[in-house]
PDB file of C-alpha atoms in Angstrom:
ATOM      1  CA  MET T 299      53.744  66.571 115.945  1.00 57.00           C
ATOM      2  CA  PRO T 300      56.372  69.363 116.073  1.00 61.00           C
ATOM      3  CA  LEU T 301      55.209  72.926 116.528  1.00 63.00           C
ATOM      4  CA  LYS T 302      55.627  75.204 113.571  1.00 66.00           C
ATOM      5  CA  ARG T 303      57.311  78.465 114.331  1.00 67.00           C
ATOM      6  CA  LYS T 304      55.921  81.598 112.882  1.00 66.00           C
ATOM      7  CA  ALA T 305      58.280  83.267 110.481  1.00 59.00           C
ATOM      8  CA  LYS T 306      59.590  86.550 111.754  1.00 57.00           C
ATOM      9  CA  PRO T 307      58.536  89.463 109.604  1.00 52.00           C
ATOM     10  CA  LYS T 308      61.370  90.665 107.439  1.00 53.00           C
ATOM     11  CA  ALA T 309      62.590  94.144 108.105  1.00 50.00           C
ATOM     12  CA  ALA T 310      61.938  96.672 105.394  1.00 50.00           C
ATOM     13  CA  PRO T 311      64.994  97.384 103.280  1.00 51.00           C
ATOM     14  CA  ALA T 312      66.959 100.378 104.414  1.00 58.00           C
ATOM     15  CA  ALA T 313      66.297 103.572 102.511  1.00 79.00           C
ATOM     16  CA  ILE T 314      70.054 104.112 102.506  1.00 91.00           C
ATOM     17  CA  PRO T 315      72.045 100.873 102.251  1.00 88.00           C
ATOM     18  CA  ASN T 316      74.818 100.276 104.796  1.00 86.00           C
ATOM     19  CA  PHE T 317      73.326 102.704 107.321  1.00 92.00           C
ATOM     20  CA  GLY T 318      71.543 101.352 110.355  1.00 90.00           C
ATOM     21  CA  PRO T 319      69.344 102.485 113.222  1.00 92.00           C
ATOM     22  CA  VAL T 320      71.775 105.076 114.600  1.00 93.00           C
ATOM     23  CA  CYS T 321      72.986 106.844 111.459  1.00 95.00           C
ATOM     24  CA  THR T 322      69.756 106.714 109.468  1.00 95.00           C
ATOM     25  CA  PRO T 323      67.825 109.024 111.851  1.00 95.00           C
ATOM     26  CA  GLU T 324      70.772 111.428 111.866  1.00 96.00           C
ATOM     27  CA  LEU T 325      70.784 111.541 108.065  1.00 97.00           C
ATOM     28  CA  LYS T 326      67.016 112.067 108.034  1.00 96.00           C
ATOM     29  CA  ALA T 327      67.386 114.889 110.574  1.00 96.00           C
ATOM     30  CA  VAL T 328      69.510 116.796 108.056  1.00 97.00           C
ATOM     31  CA  GLY T 329      67.143 116.069 105.157  1.00 96.00           C
ATOM     32  CA  ILE T 330      68.835 113.011 103.671  1.00 96.00           C
ATOM     33  CA  HIS T 331      66.178 110.321 103.342  1.00 96.00           C
ATOM     34  CA  SER T 332      67.371 108.242 100.416  1.00 95.00           C
ATOM     35  CA  VAL T 333      70.201 107.374  98.073  1.00 96.00           C
ATOM     36  CA  GLU T 334      68.596 109.761  95.609  1.00 96.00           C
ATOM     37  CA  ASP T 335      69.061 112.594  98.118  1.00 96.00           C
ATOM     38  CA  ILE T 336      72.760 111.707  98.396  1.00 97.00           C
ATOM     39  CA  ARG T 337      73.085 111.655  94.605  1.00 96.00           C
ATOM     40  CA  LYS T 338      71.380 115.043  94.264  1.00 97.00           C
ATOM     41  CA  LEU T 339      73.712 116.626  96.808  1.00 97.00           C
ATOM     42  CA  GLY T 340      76.797 114.612  95.983  1.00 97.00           C
ATOM     43  CA  TRP T 341      78.416 112.574  98.718  1.00 97.00           C
ATOM     44  CA  VAL T 342      80.767 115.401  99.780  1.00 98.00           C
ATOM     45  CA  GLU T 343      77.951 117.921 100.332  1.00 98.00           C
ATOM     46  CA  ALA T 344      75.821 115.248 102.019  1.00 98.00           C
ATOM     47  CA  TYR T 345      78.711 114.413 104.339  1.00 98.00           C
ATOM     48  CA  LEU T 346      79.401 118.063 105.177  1.00 97.00           C
ATOM     49  CA  LEU T 347      75.723 118.597 105.941  1.00 97.00           C
ATOM     50  CA  TRP T 348      75.655 115.512 108.170  1.00 97.00           C
ATOM     51  CA  VAL T 349      78.790 116.325 110.162  1.00 97.00           C
ATOM     52  CA  SER T 350      77.789 119.959 110.595  1.00 96.00           C
ATOM     53  CA  ARG T 351      74.976 118.718 112.827  1.00 97.00           C
ATOM     54  CA  PHE T 352      76.594 115.508 114.085  1.00 97.00           C
ATOM     55  CA  PRO T 353      80.331 116.221 114.462  1.00 95.00           C
ATOM     56  CA  ASN T 354      80.945 112.780 115.957  1.00 94.00           C
ATOM     57  CA  ARG T 355      80.546 111.462 112.392  1.00 94.00           C
ATOM     58  CA  VAL T 356      83.830 113.009 111.264  1.00 95.00           C
ATOM     59  CA  ASN T 357      85.380 109.656 110.435  1.00 96.00           C
ATOM     60  CA  VAL T 358      86.412 107.823 107.311  1.00 96.00           C
ATOM     61  CA  ASN T 359      83.849 105.025 107.679  1.00 95.00           C
ATOM     62  CA  ALA T 360      80.947 107.487 107.651  1.00 96.00           C
ATOM     63  CA  ALA T 361      82.318 109.240 104.566  1.00 97.00           C
ATOM     64  CA  ILE T 362      82.939 105.955 102.767  1.00 97.00           C
ATOM     65  CA  GLY T 363      79.409 104.855 103.614  1.00 96.00           C
ATOM     66  CA  LEU T 364      78.036 107.866 101.736  1.00 97.00           C
ATOM     67  CA  VAL T 365      80.397 107.263  98.812  1.00 97.00           C
ATOM     68  CA  SER T 366      79.244 103.661  98.545  1.00 96.00           C
ATOM     69  CA  ALA T 367      75.581 104.667  98.765  1.00 96.00           C
ATOM     70  CA  GLU T 368      76.022 107.285  96.033  1.00 96.00           C
ATOM     71  CA  ARG T 369      77.878 104.846  93.781  1.00 95.00           C
ATOM     72  CA  GLY T 370      75.451 101.992  94.456  1.00 94.00           C
ATOM     73  CA  VAL T 371      78.178  99.566  95.501  1.00 94.00           C
ATOM     74  CA  ALA T 372      79.278  97.896  98.719  1.00 93.00           C
ATOM     75  CA  TRP T 373      81.726  99.946 100.781  1.00 90.00           C
ATOM     76  CA  HIS T 374      84.585  97.563 100.021  1.00 92.00           C
ATOM     77  CA  GLN T 375      84.068  98.007  96.274  1.00 95.00           C
ATOM     78  CA  ILE T 376      84.669 101.730  96.049  1.00 95.00           C
ATOM     79  CA  SER T 377      87.743 102.867  94.175  1.00 95.00           C
ATOM     80  CA  SER T 378      91.061 103.769  95.771  1.00 96.00           C
ATOM     81  CA  ALA T 379      90.615 107.307  94.463  1.00 96.00           C
ATOM     82  CA  ASP T 380      87.252 107.624  96.237  1.00 96.00           C
ATOM     83  CA  LYS T 381      88.742 106.231  99.450  1.00 96.00           C
ATOM     84  CA  GLN T 382      91.607 108.721  99.255  1.00 97.00           C
ATOM     85  CA  GLN T 383      89.174 111.585  98.671  1.00 97.00           C
ATOM     86  CA  ALA T 384      87.146 110.516 101.709  1.00 97.00           C
ATOM     87  CA  GLN T 385      90.283 110.248 103.845  1.00 97.00           C
ATOM     88  CA  ALA T 386      91.501 113.672 102.710  1.00 97.00           C
ATOM     89  CA  LEU T 387      88.155 115.286 103.507  1.00 97.00           C
ATOM     90  CA  VAL T 388      88.055 113.745 106.979  1.00 97.00           C
ATOM     91  CA  SER T 389      91.659 114.813 107.642  1.00 97.00           C
ATOM     92  CA  ARG T 390      90.842 118.367 106.582  1.00 96.00           C
ATOM     93  CA  LEU T 391      87.762 118.502 108.816  1.00 95.00           C
ATOM     94  CA  ARG T 392      89.711 117.186 111.800  1.00 93.00           C
ATOM     95  CA  LYS T 393      92.396 119.842 111.310  1.00 93.00           C
ATOM     96  CA  ASP T 394      89.774 122.581 111.053  1.00 87.00           C
ATOM     97  CA  SER T 395      88.049 121.607 114.290  1.00 73.00           C
TER      98      SER T 395
END
């Protein structure tokens, strides 16, 4: 008789989709705990708050992650205009630093 394996417990869904165990604590450290928090602030303000404390997050992928969370879509489904806005913001922040 074969042994039955115990099912692994499923991980709780992320409070902020597309963000994992490294970025999520950083977002929480600046007061962003949920998608609703991102929507209240707007992704730009949320991003500026995040990178003010964690400057290593000045990159397009981090910005696009917040855009996708705010919009409620996967990162590859955000509009070209949103991607361009994220890229422009990151470029501006890199020039200012």
